[in-house]
Tab-separated table of C-alpha atoms in Angstrom:
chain	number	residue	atom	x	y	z
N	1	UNK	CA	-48.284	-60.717	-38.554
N	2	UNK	CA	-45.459	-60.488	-36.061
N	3	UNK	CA	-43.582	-63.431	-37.748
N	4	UNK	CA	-44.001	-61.515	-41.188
N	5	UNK	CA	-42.716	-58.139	-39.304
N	6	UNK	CA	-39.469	-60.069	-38.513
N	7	UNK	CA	-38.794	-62.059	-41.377
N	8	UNK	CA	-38.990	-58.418	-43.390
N	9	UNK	CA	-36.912	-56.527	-40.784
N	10	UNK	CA	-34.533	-59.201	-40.084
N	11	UNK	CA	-33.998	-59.983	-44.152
N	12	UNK	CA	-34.906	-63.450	-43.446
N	13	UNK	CA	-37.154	-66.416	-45.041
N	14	UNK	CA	-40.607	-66.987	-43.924
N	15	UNK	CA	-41.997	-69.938	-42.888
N	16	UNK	CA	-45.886	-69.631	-42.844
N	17	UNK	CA	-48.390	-71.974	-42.346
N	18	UNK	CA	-50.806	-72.029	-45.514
N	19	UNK	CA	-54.434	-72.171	-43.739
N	20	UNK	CA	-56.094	-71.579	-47.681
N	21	UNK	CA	-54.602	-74.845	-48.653
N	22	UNK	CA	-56.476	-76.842	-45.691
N	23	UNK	CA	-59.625	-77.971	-47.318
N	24	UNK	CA	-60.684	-79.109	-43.874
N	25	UNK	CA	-60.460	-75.920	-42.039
N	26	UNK	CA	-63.458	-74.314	-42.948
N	27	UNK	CA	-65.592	-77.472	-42.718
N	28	UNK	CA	-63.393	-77.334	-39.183
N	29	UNK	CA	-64.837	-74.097	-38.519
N	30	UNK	CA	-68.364	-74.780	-39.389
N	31	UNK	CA	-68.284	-78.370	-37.273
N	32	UNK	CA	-65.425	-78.614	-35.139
N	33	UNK	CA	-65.909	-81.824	-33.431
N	34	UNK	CA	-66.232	-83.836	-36.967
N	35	UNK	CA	-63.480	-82.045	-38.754
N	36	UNK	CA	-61.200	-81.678	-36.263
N	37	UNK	CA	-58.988	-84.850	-37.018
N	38	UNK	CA	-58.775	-84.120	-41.019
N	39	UNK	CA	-57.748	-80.041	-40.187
N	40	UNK	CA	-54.907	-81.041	-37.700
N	41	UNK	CA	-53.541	-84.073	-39.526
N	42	UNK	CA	-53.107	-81.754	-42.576
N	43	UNK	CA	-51.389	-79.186	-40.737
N	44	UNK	CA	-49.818	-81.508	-39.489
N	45	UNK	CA	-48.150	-82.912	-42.769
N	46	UNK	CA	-47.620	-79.361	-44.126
N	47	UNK	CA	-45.582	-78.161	-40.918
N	48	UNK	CA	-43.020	-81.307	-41.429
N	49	UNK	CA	-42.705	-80.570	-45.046
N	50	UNK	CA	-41.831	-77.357	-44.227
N	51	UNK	CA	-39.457	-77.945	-41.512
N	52	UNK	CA	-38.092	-81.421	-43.707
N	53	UNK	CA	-37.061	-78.197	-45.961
N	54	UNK	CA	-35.154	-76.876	-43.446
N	55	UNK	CA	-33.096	-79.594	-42.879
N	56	UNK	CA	-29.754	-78.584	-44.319
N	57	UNK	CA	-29.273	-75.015	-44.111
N	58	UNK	CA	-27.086	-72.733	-46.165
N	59	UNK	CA	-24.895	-71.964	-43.508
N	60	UNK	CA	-24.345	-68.551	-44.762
N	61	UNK	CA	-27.774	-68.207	-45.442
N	62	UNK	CA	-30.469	-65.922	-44.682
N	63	UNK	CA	-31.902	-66.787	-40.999
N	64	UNK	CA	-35.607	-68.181	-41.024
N	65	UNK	CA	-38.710	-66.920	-38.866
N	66	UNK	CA	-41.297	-69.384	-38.993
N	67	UNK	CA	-45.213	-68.744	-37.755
N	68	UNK	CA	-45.434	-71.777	-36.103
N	69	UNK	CA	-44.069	-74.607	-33.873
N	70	UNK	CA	-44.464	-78.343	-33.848
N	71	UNK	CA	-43.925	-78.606	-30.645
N	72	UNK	CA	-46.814	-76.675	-29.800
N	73	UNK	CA	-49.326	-78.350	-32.693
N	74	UNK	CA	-50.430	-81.028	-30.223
N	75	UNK	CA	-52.208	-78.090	-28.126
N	76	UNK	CA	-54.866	-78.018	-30.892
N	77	UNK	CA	-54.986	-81.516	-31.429
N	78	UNK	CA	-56.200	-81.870	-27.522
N	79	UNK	CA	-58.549	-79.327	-27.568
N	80	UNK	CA	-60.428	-80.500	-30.632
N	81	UNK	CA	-59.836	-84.695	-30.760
N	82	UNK	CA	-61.804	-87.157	-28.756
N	83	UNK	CA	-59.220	-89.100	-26.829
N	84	UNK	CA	-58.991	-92.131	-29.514
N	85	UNK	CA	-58.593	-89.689	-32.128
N	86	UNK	CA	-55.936	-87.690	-30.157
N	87	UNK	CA	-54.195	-90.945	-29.521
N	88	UNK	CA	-54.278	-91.836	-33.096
N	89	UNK	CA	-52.886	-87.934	-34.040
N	90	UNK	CA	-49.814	-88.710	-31.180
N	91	UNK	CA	-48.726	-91.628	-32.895
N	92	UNK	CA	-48.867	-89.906	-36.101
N	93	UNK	CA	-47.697	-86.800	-34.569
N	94	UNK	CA	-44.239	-88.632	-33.209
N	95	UNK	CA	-43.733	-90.972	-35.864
N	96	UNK	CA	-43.285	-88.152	-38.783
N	97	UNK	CA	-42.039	-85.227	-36.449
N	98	UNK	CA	-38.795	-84.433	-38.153
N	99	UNK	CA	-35.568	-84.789	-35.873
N	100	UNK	CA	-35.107	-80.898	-36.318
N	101	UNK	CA	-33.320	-78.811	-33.759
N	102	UNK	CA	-35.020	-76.791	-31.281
N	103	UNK	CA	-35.666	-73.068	-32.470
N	104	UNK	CA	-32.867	-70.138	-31.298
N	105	UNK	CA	-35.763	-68.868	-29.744
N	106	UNK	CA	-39.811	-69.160	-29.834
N	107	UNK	CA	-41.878	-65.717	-28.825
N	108	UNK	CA	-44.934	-66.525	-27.036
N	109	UNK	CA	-47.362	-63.578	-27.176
N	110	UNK	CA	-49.981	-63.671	-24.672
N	111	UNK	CA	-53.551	-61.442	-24.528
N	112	UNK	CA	-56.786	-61.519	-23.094
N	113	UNK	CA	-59.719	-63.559	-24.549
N	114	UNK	CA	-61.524	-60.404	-24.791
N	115	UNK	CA	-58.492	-59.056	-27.117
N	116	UNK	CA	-58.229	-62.425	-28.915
N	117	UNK	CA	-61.888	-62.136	-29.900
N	118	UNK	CA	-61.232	-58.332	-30.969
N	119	UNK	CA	-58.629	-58.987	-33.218
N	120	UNK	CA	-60.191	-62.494	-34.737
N	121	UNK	CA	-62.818	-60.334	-35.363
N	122	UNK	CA	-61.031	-57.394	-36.840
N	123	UNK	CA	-58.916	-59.854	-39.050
N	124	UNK	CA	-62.155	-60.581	-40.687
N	125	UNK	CA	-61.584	-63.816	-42.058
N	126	UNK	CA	-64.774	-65.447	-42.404
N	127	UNK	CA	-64.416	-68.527	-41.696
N	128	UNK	CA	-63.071	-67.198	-38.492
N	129	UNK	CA	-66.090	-65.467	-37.657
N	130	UNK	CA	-67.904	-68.511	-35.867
N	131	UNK	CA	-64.927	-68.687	-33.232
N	132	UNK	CA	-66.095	-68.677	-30.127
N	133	UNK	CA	-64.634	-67.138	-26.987
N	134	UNK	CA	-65.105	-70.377	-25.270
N	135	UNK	CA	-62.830	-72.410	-27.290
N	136	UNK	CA	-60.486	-69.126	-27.248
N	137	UNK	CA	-60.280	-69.045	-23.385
N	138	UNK	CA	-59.735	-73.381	-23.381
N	139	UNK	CA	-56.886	-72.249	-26.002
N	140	UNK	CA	-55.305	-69.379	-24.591
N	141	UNK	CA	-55.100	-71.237	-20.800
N	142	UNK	CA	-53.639	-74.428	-22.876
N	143	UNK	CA	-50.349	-72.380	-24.112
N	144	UNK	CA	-49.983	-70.894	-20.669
N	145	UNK	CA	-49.778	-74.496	-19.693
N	146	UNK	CA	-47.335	-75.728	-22.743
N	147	UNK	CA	-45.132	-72.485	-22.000
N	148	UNK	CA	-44.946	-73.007	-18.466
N	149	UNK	CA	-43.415	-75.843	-19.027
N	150	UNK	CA	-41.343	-75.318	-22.395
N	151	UNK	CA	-37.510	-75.402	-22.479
N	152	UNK	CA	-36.273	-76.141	-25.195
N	153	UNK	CA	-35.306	-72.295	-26.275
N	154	UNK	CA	-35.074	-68.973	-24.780
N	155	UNK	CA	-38.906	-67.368	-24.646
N	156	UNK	CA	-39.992	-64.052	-24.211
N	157	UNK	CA	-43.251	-64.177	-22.780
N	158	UNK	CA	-44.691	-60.929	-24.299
N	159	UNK	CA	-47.982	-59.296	-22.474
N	160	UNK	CA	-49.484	-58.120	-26.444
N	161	UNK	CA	-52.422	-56.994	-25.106
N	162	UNK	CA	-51.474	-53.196	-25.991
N	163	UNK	CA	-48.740	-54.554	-29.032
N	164	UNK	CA	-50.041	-53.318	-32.618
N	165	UNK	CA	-47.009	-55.325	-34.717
N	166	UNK	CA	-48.728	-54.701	-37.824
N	167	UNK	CA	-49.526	-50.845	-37.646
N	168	UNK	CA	-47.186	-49.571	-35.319
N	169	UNK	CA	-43.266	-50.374	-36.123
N	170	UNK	CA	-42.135	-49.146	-32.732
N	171	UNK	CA	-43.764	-51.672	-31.069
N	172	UNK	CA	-41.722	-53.749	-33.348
N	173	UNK	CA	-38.856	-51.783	-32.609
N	174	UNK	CA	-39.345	-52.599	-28.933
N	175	UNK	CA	-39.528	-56.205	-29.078
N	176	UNK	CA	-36.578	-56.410	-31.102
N	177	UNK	CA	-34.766	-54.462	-28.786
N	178	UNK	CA	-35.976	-56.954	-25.754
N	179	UNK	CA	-35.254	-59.829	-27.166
N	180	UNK	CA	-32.006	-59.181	-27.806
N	181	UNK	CA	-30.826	-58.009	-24.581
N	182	UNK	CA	-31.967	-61.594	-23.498
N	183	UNK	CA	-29.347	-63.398	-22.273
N	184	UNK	CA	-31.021	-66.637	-22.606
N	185	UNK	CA	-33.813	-68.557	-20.374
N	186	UNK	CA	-37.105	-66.944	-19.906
N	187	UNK	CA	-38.140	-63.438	-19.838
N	188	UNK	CA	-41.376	-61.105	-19.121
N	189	UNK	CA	-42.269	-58.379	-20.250
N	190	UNK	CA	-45.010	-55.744	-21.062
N	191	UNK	CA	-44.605	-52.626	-23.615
């Protein structure tokens, strides 16, 4: 939602992941441990497509927002894959990551599990529905842990927990507003 908010507002091209094209994520969804490998190896192929498209920008073109990182799509990958299967997705993983450059800048929104749940819930996707909070909480602490660390761009660390992007435009308003006053580096902040 918020990358769809920004892309609109900032009159620039979208880069979404497609989860209806996945054929494996509700089978994922239903049976996570045996579908795990097929969901994240096609996501995996559809993010480098999209970023191979990316490639050679118009320089006077329109800026892009995109949903979704590669640097971050091993965090799934860990959660979900035995250890031979994860090792199998990293070799995969480096050998067709794209030599793209690093984003301007990558918005990490964090919120409680209990929120997390709430608004999986409320997006009503049914396939969705059989998420548990367990597997929420092991994915929510795993970003913590790949943001902690992550340098590559400036990141706003944004507390979301009282953030409506989609129904309330000042709270768009106020990001915006945030994140460009950052100078750079790493920033906190709550609305």
């Amino acid at each position: 939602t918020l990358a769809t908010r920004l892309a609109e507002r900032m009159g620039a091209t979208l880069v979404a992941e497609d989860a209806k094209a996945n054929p494996f994520l509700p089978l994922f969804y239903r049976d996570m441990r045996r579908y795990a490998l097929q969901a994240q190896l096609f996501f995996l192929f559809q993010r480098v497509a999209q970023l191979e498209a990316l490639k050679q920008p118009d320089l006077f073109g329109k800026p892009t927002v995109a949903d979704f990182s590669l640097a971050k799509d091993p965090i799934f990958a860990r959660l979900t894959l035995d250890d031979a299967e994860y090792q199998l997705y990293a070799k995969i993983h480096e050998h067709v990551r794209p030599q793209a450059p690093a984003p301007d800048l990558v918005i990490y929104l964090q919120a409680s599990v209990e929120t997390l749940v709430h608004r999986v819930r409320k997006r009503g996707d049914a396939m969705e529905q059989g998420v548990g909070e367990d597997y929420l909480r092991a994915l929510s602490e795993a970003y913590t842990r790949h943001f902690h660390a992550y340098d590559e761009s400036p990141l706003p660390i944004v507390n979301s927990e009282q953030l409506d992007f989609a129904g309330k435009p000042a709270h768009l308003d106020l990001l915006l507003e945030r994140v460009e006053q950052m100078r750079g580096g790493r920033e906190f902040f709550n609305a």
